[in-house]
mmCIF file of C-alpha atoms in Angstrom:
data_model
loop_
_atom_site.group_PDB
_atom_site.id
_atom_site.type_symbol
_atom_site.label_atom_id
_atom_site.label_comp_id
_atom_site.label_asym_id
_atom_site.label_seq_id
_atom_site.Cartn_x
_atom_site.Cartn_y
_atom_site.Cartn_z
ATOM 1 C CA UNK A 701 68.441 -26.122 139.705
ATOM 2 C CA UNK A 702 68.720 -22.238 139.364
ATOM 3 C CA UNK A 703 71.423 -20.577 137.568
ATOM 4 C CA UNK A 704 72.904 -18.256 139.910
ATOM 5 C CA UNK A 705 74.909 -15.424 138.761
ATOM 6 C CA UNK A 706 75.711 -14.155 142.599
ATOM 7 C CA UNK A 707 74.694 -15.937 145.660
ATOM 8 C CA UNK A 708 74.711 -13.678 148.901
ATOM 9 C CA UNK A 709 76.712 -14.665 151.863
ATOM 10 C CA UNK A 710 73.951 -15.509 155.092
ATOM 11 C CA UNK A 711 71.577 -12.213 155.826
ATOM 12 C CA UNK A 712 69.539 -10.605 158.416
ATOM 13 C CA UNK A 713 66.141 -9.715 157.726
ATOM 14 C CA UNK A 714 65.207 -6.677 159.232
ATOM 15 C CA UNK A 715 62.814 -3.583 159.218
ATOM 16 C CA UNK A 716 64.268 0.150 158.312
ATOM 17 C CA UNK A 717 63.599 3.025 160.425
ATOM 18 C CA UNK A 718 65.635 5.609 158.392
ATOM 19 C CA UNK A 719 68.204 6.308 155.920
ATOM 20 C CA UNK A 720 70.217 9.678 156.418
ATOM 21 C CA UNK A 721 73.452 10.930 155.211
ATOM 22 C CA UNK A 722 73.572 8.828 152.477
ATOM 23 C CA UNK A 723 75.785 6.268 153.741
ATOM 24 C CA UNK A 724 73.912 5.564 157.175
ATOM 25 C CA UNK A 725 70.425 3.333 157.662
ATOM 26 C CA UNK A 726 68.857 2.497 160.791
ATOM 27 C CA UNK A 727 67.393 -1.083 160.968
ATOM 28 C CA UNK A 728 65.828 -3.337 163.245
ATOM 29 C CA UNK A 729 66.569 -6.946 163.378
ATOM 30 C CA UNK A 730 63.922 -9.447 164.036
ATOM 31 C CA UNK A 731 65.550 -9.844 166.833
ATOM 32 C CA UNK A 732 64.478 -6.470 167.933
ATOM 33 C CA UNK A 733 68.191 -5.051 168.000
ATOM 34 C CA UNK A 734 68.525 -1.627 166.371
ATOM 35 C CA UNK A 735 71.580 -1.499 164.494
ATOM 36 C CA UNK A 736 73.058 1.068 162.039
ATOM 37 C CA UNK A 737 74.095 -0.632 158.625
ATOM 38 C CA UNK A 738 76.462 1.024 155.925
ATOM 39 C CA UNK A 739 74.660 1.741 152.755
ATOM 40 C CA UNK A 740 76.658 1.101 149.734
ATOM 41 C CA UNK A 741 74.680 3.472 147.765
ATOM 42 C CA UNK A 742 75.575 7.351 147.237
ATOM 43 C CA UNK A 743 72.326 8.211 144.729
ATOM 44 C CA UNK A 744 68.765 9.466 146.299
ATOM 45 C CA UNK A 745 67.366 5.736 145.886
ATOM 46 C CA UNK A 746 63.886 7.419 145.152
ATOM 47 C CA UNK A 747 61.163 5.071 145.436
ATOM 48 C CA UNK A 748 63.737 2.234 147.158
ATOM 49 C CA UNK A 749 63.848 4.003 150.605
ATOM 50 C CA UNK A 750 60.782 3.980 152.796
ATOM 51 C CA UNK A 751 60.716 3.313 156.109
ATOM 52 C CA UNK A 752 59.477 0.120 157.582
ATOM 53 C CA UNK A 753 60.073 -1.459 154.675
ATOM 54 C CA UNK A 754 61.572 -4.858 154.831
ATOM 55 C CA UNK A 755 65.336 -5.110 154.065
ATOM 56 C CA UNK A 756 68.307 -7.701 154.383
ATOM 57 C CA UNK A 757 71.508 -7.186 155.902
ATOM 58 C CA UNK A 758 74.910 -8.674 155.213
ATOM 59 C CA UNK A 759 77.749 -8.716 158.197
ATOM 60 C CA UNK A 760 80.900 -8.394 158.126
ATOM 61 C CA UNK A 761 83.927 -10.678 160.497
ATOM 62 C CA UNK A 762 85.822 -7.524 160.014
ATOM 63 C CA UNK A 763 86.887 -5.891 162.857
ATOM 64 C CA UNK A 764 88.011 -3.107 161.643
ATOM 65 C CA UNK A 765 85.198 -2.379 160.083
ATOM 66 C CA UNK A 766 83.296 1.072 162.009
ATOM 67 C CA UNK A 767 80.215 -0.538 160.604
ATOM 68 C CA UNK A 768 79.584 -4.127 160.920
ATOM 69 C CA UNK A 769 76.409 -4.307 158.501
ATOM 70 C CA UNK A 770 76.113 -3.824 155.291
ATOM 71 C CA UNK A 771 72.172 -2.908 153.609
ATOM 72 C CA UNK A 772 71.746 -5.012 150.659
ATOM 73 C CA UNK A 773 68.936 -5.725 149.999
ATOM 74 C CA UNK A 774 64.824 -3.585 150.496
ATOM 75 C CA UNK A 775 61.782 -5.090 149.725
ATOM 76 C CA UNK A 776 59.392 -2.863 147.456
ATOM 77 C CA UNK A 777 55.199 -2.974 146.870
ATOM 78 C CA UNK A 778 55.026 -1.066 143.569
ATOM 79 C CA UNK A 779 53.823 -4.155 141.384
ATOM 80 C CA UNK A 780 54.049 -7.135 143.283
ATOM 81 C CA UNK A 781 56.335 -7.470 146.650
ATOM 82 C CA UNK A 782 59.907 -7.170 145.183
ATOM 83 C CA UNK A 783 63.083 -7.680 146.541
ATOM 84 C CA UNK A 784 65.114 -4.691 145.000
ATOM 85 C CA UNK A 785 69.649 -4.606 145.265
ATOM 86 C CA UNK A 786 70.467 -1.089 146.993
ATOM 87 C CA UNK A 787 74.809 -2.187 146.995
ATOM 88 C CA UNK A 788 75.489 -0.126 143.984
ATOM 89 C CA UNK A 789 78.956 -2.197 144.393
ATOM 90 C CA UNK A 790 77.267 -5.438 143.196
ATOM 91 C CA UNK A 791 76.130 -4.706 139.245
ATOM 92 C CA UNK A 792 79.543 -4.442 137.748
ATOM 93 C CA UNK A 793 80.752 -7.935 139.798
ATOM 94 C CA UNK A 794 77.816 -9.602 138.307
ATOM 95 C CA UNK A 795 78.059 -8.475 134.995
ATOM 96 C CA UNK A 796 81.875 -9.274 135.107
ATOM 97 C CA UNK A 797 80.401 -12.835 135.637
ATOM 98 C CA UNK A 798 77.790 -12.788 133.003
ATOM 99 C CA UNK A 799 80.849 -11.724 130.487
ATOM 100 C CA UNK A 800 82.646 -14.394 131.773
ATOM 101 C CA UNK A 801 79.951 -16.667 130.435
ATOM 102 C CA UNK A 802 79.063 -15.080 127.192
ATOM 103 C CA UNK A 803 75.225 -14.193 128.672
ATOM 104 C CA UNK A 804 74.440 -11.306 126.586
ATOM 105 C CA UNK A 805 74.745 -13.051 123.063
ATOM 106 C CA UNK A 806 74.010 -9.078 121.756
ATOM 107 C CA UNK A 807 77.516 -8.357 122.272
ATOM 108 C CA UNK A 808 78.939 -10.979 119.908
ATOM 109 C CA UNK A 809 82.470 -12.723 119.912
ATOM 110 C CA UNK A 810 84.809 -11.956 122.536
ATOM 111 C CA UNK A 811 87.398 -13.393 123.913
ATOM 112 C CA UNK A 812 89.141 -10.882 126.082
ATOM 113 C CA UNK A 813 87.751 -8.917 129.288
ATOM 114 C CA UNK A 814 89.457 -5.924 130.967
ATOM 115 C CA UNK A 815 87.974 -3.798 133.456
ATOM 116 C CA UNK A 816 88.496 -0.239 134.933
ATOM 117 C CA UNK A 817 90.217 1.197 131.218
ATOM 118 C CA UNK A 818 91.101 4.229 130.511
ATOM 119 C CA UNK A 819 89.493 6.462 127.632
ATOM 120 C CA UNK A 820 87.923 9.405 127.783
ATOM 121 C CA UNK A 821 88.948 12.951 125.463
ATOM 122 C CA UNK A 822 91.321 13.902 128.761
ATOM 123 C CA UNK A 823 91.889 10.185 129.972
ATOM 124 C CA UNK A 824 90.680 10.789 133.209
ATOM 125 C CA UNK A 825 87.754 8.728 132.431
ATOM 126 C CA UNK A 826 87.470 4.916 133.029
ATOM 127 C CA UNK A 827 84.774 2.555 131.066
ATOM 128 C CA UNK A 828 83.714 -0.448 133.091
ATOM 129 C CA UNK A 829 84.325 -3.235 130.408
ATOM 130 C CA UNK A 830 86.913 -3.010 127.943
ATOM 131 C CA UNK A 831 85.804 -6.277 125.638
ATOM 132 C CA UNK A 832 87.987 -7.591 122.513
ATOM 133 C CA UNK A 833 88.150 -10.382 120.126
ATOM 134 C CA UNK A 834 89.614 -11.065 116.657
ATOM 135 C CA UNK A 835 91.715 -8.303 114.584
ATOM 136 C CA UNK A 836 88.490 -8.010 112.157
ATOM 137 C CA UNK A 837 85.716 -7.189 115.234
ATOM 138 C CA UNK A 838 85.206 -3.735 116.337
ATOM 139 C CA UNK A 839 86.286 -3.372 120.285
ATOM 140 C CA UNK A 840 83.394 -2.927 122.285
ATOM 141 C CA UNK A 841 83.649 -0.116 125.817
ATOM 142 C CA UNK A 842 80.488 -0.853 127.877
ATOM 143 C CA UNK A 843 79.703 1.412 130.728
ATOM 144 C CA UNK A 844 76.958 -0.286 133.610
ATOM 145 C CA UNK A 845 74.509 1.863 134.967
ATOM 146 C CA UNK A 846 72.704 0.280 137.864
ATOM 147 C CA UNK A 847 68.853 1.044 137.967
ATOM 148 C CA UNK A 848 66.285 0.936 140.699
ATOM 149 C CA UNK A 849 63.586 3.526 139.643
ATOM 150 C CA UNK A 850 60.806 2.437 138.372
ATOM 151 C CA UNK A 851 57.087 3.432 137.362
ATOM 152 C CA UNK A 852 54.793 0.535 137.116
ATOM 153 C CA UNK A 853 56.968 -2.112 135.132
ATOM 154 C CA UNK A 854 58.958 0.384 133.371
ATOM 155 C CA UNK A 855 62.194 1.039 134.622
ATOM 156 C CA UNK A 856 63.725 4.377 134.493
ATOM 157 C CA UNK A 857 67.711 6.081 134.656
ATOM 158 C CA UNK A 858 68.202 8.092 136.231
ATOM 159 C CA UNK A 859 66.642 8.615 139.363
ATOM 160 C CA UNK A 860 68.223 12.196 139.824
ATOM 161 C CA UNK A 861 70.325 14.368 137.767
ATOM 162 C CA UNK A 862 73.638 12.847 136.779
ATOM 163 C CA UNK A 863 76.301 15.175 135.485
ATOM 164 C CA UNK A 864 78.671 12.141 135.189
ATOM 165 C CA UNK A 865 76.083 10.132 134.035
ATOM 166 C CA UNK A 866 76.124 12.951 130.998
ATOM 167 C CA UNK A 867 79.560 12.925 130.467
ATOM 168 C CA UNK A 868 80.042 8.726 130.612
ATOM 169 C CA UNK A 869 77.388 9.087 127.275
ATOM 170 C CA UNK A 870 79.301 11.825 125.611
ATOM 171 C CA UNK A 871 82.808 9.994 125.728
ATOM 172 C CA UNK A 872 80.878 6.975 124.385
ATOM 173 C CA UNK A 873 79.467 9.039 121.662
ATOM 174 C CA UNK A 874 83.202 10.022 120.689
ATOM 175 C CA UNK A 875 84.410 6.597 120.094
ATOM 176 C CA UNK A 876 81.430 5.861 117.616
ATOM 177 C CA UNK A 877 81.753 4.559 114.740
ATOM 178 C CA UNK A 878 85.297 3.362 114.936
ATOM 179 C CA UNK A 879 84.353 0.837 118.074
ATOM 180 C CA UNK A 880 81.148 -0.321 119.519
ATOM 181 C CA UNK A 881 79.775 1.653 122.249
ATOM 182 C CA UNK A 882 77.458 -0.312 124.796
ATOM 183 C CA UNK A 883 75.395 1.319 128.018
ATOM 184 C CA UNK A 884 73.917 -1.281 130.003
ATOM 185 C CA UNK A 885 71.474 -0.651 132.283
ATOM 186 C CA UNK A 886 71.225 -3.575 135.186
ATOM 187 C CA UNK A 887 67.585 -3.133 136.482
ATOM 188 C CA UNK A 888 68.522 -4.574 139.791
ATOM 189 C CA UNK A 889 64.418 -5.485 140.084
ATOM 190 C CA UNK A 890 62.726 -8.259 138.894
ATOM 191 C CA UNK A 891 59.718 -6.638 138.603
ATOM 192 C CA UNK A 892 60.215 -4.144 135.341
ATOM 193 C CA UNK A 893 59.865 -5.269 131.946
ATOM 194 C CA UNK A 894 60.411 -2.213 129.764
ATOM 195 C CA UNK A 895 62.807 0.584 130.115
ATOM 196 C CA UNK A 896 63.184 4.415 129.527
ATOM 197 C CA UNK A 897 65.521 7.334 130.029
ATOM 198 C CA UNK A 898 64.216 9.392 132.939
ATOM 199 C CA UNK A 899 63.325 12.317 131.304
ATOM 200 C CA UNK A 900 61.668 14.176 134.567
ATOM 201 C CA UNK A 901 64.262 13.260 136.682
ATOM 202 C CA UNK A 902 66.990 14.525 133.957
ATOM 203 C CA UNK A 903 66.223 15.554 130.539
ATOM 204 C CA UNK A 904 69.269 16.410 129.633
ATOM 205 C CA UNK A 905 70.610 13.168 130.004
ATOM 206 C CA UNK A 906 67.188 11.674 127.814
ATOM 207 C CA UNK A 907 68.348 13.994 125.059
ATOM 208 C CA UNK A 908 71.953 12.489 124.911
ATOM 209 C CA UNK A 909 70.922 8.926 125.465
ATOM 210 C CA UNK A 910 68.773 9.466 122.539
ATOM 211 C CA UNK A 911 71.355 11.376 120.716
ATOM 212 C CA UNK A 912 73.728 8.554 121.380
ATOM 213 C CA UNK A 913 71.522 5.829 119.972
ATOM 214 C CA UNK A 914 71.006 7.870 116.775
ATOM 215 C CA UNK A 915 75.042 7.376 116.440
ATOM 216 C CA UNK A 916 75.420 4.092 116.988
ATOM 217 C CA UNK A 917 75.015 3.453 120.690
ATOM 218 C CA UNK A 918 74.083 0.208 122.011
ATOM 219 C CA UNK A 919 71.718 -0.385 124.977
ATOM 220 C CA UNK A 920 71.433 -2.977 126.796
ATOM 221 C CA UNK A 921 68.471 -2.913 129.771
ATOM 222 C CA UNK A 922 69.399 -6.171 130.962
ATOM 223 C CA UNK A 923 66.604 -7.016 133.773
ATOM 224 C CA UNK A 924 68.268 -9.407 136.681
ATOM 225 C CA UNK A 925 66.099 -11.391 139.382
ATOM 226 C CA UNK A 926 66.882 -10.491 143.532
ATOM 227 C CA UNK A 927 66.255 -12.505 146.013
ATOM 228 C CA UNK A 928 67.697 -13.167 149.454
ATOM 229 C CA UNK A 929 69.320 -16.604 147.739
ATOM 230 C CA UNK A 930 71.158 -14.332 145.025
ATOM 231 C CA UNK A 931 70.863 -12.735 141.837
ATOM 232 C CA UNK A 932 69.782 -14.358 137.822
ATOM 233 C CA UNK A 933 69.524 -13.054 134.857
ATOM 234 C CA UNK A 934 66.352 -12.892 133.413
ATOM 235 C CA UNK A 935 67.164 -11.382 129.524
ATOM 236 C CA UNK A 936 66.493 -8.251 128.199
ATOM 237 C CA UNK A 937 64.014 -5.038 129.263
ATOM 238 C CA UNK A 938 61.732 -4.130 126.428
ATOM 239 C CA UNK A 939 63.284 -0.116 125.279
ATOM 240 C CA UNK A 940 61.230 2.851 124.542
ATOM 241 C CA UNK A 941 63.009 5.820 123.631
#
């Protein structure tokens, strides 16, 4: 029996014929209907975006809903055929799930979750986990990145440049050493086995990530399986910095 950390509801296989303004992709069903799906994803999705690749669609009973589709899921050729997760919505429900069940034995004893807290040098920042334990353990803030780039096996953030991606790393670098700082990176690809900043897409943010480690950062590239059926946890990414 596989251990399931998300199942998907029922989806539509289908083919895409573009992606444009971000938020928009053109797909045909196998049914032959052209349809335009909502994509849940605001980045460049470099690599993740061809046309007439294959793709899975969820749909939505909401009728108030301008957009009835939803893209979830696009099939990739880089290794092997991969099923790669394109709703950038997704990581930070599964991970809230793999907390839940004490998955990622790196971060220790914990017994309380909070999400969405805010820190930050002006507090208008929010980390994604908030995790805490007994008086005597450090309290951890973990900020997810979700990570489809890839080269080969090795998997890569970002995939453009990330001003807030810079600024997440530098608040984390101000709590050091008084908590525990933790990025982790969900490679939502089963395919990648190592990971690495993306220095050519943004170097500055390589030089922080680095800088960050040197203080006491954690990292977790935590590589998940995607399939149509749902989404596992496979363990952790091998890191090169």
């Amino acid at each position: 029996m596989i251990d399931w950390l998300y199942r998907y509801p029922p989806l539509y296989p289908g083919i895409l014929l573009k992606r444009y303004k971000r938020f928009f992709a053109d797909v045909q069903l196998t049914s032959g209907e052209i349809v335009t799906a909502h994509c849940p994803n605001t980045g460049p999705m470099t690599g993740v975006s061809t046309p007439q690749s294959a793709v899975q669609l969820s749909k939505s009973d909401n009728l108030n809903r301008k957009l009835a589709y939803t893209l979830e899921l696009i099939q990739v050729h880089d290794n092997e055929p991969t099923w790669v997760g394109i709703n950038t919505f997704l990581p930070n429900r599964v991970v809230k799930l793999a907390l839940a069940k004490h998955l990622f034995s790196e971060l220790g004893d914990y017994s309380q979750i909070k999400g969405e807290v805010v820190y930050g040098l002006d507090k208008k920042s929010r980390v994604d986990f908030f995790l805490t334990g007994s008086d005597e353990e450090r309290p951890i803030y973990l900020e997810v990145k979700n990570t489809t780039l890839s080269q080969g096996r090795l998997a890569l953030f970002p995939d453009t440049e990330t001003t807030r991606g810079q600024k997440h790393l530098r608040e984390l670098m101000a709590l050091l050493p008084l908590t525990r700082a933790v990025m982790l990176y969900f490679i939502n690809r089963g395919d990648c086995i190592e990971f690495s900043p993306g220095d050519h897409t943004d170097p500055i943010y390589g030089k922080l990530l680095r800088d960050a480690i040197a203080l006491g950062l954690e990292v977790l590239p935590c590589r998940f399986d995607i399939s149509p059926e749902g989404i596992r946890y496979l363990g952790l990414a091998k890191l090169k910095i």
